[in-house]
CSV table of C-alpha atoms in Angstrom, one decimal:
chain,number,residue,atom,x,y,z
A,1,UNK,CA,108.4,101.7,147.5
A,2,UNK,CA,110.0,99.6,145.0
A,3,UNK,CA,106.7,99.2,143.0
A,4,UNK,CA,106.6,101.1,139.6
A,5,UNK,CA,104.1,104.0,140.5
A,6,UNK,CA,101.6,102.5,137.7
A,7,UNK,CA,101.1,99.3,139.9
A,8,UNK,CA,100.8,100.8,143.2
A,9,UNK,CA,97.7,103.1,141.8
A,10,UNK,CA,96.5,100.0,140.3
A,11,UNK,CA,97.2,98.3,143.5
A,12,UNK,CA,95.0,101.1,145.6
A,13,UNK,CA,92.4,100.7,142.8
A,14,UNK,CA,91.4,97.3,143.5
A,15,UNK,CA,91.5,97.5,147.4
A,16,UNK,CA,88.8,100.2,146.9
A,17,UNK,CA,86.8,98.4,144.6
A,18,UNK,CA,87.0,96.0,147.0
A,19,UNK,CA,85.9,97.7,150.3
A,20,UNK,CA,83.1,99.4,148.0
A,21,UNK,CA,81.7,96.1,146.6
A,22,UNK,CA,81.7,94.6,150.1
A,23,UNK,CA,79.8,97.8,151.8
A,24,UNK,CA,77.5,98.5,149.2
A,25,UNK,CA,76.3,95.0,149.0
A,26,UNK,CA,76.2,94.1,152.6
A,27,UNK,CA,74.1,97.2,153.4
A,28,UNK,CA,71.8,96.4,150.4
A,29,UNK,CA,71.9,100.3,149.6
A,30,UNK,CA,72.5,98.8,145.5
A,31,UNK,CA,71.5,96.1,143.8
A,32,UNK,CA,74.2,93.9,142.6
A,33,UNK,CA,73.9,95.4,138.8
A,34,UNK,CA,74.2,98.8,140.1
A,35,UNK,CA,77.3,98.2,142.5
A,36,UNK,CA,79.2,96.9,139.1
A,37,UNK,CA,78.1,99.5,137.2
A,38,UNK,CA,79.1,102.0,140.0
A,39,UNK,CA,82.2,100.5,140.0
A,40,UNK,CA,82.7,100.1,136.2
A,41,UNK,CA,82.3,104.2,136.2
A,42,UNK,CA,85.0,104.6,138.2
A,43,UNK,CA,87.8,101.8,137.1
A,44,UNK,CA,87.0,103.9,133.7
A,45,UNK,CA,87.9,107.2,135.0
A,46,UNK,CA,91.0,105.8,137.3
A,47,UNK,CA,92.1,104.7,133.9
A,48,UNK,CA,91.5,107.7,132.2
A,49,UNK,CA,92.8,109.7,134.7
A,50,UNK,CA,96.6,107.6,134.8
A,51,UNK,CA,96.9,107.5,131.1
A,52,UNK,CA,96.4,111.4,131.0
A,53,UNK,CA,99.1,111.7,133.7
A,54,UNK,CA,101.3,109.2,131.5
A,55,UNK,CA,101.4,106.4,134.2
A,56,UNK,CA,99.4,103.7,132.6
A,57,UNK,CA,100.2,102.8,128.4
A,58,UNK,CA,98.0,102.2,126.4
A,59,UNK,CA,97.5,98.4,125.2
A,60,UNK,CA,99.5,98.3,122.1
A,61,UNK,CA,101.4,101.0,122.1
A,62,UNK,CA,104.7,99.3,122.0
A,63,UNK,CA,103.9,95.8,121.2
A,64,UNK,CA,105.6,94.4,117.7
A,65,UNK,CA,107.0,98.4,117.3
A,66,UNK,CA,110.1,97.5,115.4
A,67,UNK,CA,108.2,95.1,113.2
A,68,UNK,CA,104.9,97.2,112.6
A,69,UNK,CA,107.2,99.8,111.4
A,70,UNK,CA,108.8,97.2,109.2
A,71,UNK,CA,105.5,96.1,107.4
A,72,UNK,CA,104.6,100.2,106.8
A,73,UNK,CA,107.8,100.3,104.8
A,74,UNK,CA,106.8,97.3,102.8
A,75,UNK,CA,103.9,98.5,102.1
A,76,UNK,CA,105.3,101.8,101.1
A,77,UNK,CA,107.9,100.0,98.9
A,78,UNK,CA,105.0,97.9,97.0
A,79,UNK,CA,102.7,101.1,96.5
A,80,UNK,CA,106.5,103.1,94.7
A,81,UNK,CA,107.5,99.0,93.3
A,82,UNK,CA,103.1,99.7,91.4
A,83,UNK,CA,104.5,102.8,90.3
A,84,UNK,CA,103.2,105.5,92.9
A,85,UNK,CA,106.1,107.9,93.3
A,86,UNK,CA,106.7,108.3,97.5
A,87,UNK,CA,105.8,111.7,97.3
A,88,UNK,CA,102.5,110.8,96.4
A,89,UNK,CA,101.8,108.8,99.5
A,90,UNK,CA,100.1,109.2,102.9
A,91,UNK,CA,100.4,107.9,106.1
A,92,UNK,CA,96.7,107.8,107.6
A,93,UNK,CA,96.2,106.3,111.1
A,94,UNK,CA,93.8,106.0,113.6
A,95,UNK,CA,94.4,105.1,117.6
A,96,UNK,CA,96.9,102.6,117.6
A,97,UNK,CA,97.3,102.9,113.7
A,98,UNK,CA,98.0,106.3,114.4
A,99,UNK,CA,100.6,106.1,117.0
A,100,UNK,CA,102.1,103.4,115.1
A,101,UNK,CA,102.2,106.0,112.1
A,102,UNK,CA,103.9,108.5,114.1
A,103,UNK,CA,106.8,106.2,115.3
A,104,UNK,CA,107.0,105.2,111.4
A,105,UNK,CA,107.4,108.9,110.9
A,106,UNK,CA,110.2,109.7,113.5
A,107,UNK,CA,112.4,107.1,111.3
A,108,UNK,CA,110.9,107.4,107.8
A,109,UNK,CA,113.2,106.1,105.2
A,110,UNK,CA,112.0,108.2,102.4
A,111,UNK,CA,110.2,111.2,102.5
A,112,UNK,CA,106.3,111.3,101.7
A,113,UNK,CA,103.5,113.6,101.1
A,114,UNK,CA,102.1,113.7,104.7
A,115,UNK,CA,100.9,111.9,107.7
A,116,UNK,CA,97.5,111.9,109.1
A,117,UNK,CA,96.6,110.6,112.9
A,118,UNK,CA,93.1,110.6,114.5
A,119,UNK,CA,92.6,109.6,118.1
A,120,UNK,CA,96.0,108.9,118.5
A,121,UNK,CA,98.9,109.5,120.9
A,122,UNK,CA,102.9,109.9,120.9
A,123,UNK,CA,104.6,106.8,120.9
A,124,UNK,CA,106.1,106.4,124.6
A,125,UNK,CA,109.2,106.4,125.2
A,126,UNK,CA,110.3,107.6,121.8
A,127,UNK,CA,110.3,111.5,123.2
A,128,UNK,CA,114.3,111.7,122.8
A,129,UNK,CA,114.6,109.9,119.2
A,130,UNK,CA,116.7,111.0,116.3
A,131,UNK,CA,114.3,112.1,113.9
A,132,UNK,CA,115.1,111.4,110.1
A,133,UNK,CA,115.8,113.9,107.8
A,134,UNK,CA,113.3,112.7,105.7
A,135,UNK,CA,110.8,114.1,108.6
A,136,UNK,CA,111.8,117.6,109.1
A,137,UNK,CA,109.1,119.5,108.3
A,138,UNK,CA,107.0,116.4,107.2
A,139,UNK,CA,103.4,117.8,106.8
A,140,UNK,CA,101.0,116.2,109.9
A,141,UNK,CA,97.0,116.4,110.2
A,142,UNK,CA,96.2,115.4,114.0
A,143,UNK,CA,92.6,115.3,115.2
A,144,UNK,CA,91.2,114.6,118.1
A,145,UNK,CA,87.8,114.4,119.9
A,146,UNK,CA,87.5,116.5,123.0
A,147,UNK,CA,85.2,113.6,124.7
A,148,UNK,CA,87.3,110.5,123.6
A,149,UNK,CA,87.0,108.5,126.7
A,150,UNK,CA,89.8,105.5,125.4
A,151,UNK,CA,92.6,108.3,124.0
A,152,UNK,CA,92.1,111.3,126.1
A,153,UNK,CA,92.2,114.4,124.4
A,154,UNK,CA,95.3,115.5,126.9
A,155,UNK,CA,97.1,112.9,125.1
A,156,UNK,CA,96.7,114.4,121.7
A,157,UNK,CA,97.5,117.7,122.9
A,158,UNK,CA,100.6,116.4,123.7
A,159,UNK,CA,101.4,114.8,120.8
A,160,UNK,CA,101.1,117.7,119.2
A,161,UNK,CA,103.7,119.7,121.2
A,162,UNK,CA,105.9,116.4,121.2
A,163,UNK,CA,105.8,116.6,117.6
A,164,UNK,CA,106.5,120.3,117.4
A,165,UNK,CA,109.1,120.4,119.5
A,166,UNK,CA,110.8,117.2,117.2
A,167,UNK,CA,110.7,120.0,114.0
A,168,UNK,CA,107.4,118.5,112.5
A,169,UNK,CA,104.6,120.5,111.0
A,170,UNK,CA,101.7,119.4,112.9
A,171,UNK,CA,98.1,120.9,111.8
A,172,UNK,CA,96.1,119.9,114.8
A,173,UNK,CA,92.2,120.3,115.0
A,174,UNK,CA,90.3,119.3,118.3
A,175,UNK,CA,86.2,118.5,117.7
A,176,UNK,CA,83.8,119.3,120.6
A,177,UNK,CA,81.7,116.2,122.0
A,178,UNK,CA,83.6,114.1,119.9
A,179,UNK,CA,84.6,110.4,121.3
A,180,UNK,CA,86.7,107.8,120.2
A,181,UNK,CA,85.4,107.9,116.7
A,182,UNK,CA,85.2,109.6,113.3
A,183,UNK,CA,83.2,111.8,112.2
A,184,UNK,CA,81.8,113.9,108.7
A,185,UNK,CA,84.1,116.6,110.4
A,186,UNK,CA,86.8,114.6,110.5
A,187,UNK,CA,85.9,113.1,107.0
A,188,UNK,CA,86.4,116.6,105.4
A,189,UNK,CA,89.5,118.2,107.5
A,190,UNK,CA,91.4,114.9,106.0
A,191,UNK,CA,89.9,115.4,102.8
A,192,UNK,CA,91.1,119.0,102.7
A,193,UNK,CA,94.0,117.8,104.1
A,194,UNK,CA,95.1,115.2,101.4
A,195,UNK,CA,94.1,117.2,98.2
A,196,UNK,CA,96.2,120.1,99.5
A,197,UNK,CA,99.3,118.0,99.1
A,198,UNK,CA,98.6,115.0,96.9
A,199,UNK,CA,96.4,116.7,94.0
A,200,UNK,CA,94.6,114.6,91.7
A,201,UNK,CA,96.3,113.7,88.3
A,202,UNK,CA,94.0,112.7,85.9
A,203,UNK,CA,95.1,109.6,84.2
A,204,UNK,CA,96.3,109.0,80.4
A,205,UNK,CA,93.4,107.0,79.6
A,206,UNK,CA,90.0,109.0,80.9
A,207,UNK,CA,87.9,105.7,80.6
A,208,UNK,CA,89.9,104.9,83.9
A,209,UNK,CA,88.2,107.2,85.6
A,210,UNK,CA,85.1,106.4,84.2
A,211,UNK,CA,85.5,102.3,85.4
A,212,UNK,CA,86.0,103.8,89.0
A,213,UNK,CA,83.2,106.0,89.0
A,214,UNK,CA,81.1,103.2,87.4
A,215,UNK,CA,81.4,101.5,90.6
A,216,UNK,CA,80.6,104.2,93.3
A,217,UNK,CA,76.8,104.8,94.3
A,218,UNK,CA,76.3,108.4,93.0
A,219,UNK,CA,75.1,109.4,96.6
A,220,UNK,CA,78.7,108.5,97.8
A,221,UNK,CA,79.9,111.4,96.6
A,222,UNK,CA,79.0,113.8,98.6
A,223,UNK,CA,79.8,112.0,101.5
A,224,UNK,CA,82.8,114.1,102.2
């Protein structure tokens, strides 16, 4: 009884593993190759299933937090230092980036023009944290694939409604048979996204433009 809940379910994992390695193979009813693939199908769902319930985190989620969210703000300071204003800056994270972008958020020095997460999930244990006044009302794009088998989708769906409930202005889309990946779909909602609140402004010198543009296959642009 004095086991965290996460390790007794992992605990009860292995001792079936175990009994269904030992049976299957004994009885020769599966080769050796199919018992472990038998057996990898379900160690994934267990997994799936305890990380939609909350009881296992995810590998990273809180590893290095304080100093992560140090290096976003240098970053952010050396984009405003190269004469980007702050408002002109966004946040764009995916998986872990995006988890990490979200606990960036929560204490965001200086306010910017949005933050984007795809795949990702609320920071644990951060549900109670003071949020900065820089983040009330702070723009957020959240996507999320309705077949991600690494971040299930129950986890972004509560990010969401974490978010919400912390005074942020979450735009949330959910893609059908989507996994753990990115899309064209995707590709365009942030695309949308971005130009909405950081418009282009066409430089002083138009050859700029041009120099870019020189280097971009043709066919790229359409890509989104």
């Amino acid at each position: 009884e004095d086991l965290p809940q996460q390790a007794r379910s992992l605990a009860t994992l292995a001792s079936d593993i175990i009994g269904q390695v030992a049976s299957a193979t004994f009885s020769g009813e599966l080769s050796p190759g199919q018992v472990w693939g038998k057996v990898n199908a379900q160690v994934n769902e267990k997994v799936l299933e305890t990380r939609r319930q909350g009881l296992t985190p995810i590998k990273g989620d809180s590893t290095d937090k304080a100093r992560n969210v140090e290096y976003i703000n240098q970053l952010i300071r050396a984009e405003e230092r190269a004469g980007i204003p702050a408002e002109r800056i966004m946040l764009v994270g995916f998986s872990q980036g995006g988890c990490q972008a979200l606990s960036f958020t929560l204490q965001m020095p200086s306010r910017l023009a949005g933050v984007v997460t795809l795949s990702a999930w609320f920071p644990q244990g951060e549900e109670s944290a003071k949020v900065s006044p820089m983040s009330k009302n702070l723009p957020i794009y959240m996507s999320h694939g309705d077949a991600d088998w690494v971040v299930p989708v129950e986890l972004g769906r509560k990010a969401e409604e974490q978010c919400r409930k912390m005074g942020l202005q979450v735009q949330y889309v959910e893609y059908e048979g989507l996994g753990h990946d990115i899309s064209l779909e995707v590709l365009r909602g942030v695309r949308r996204f971005v130009q909405e609140r950081v418009p282009r402004v066409a430089p002083t010198n138009a050859s700029v433009w041009q120099e870019l543009a020189a280097d971009v296959p043709a066919a790229d642009f359409n890509i989104i």
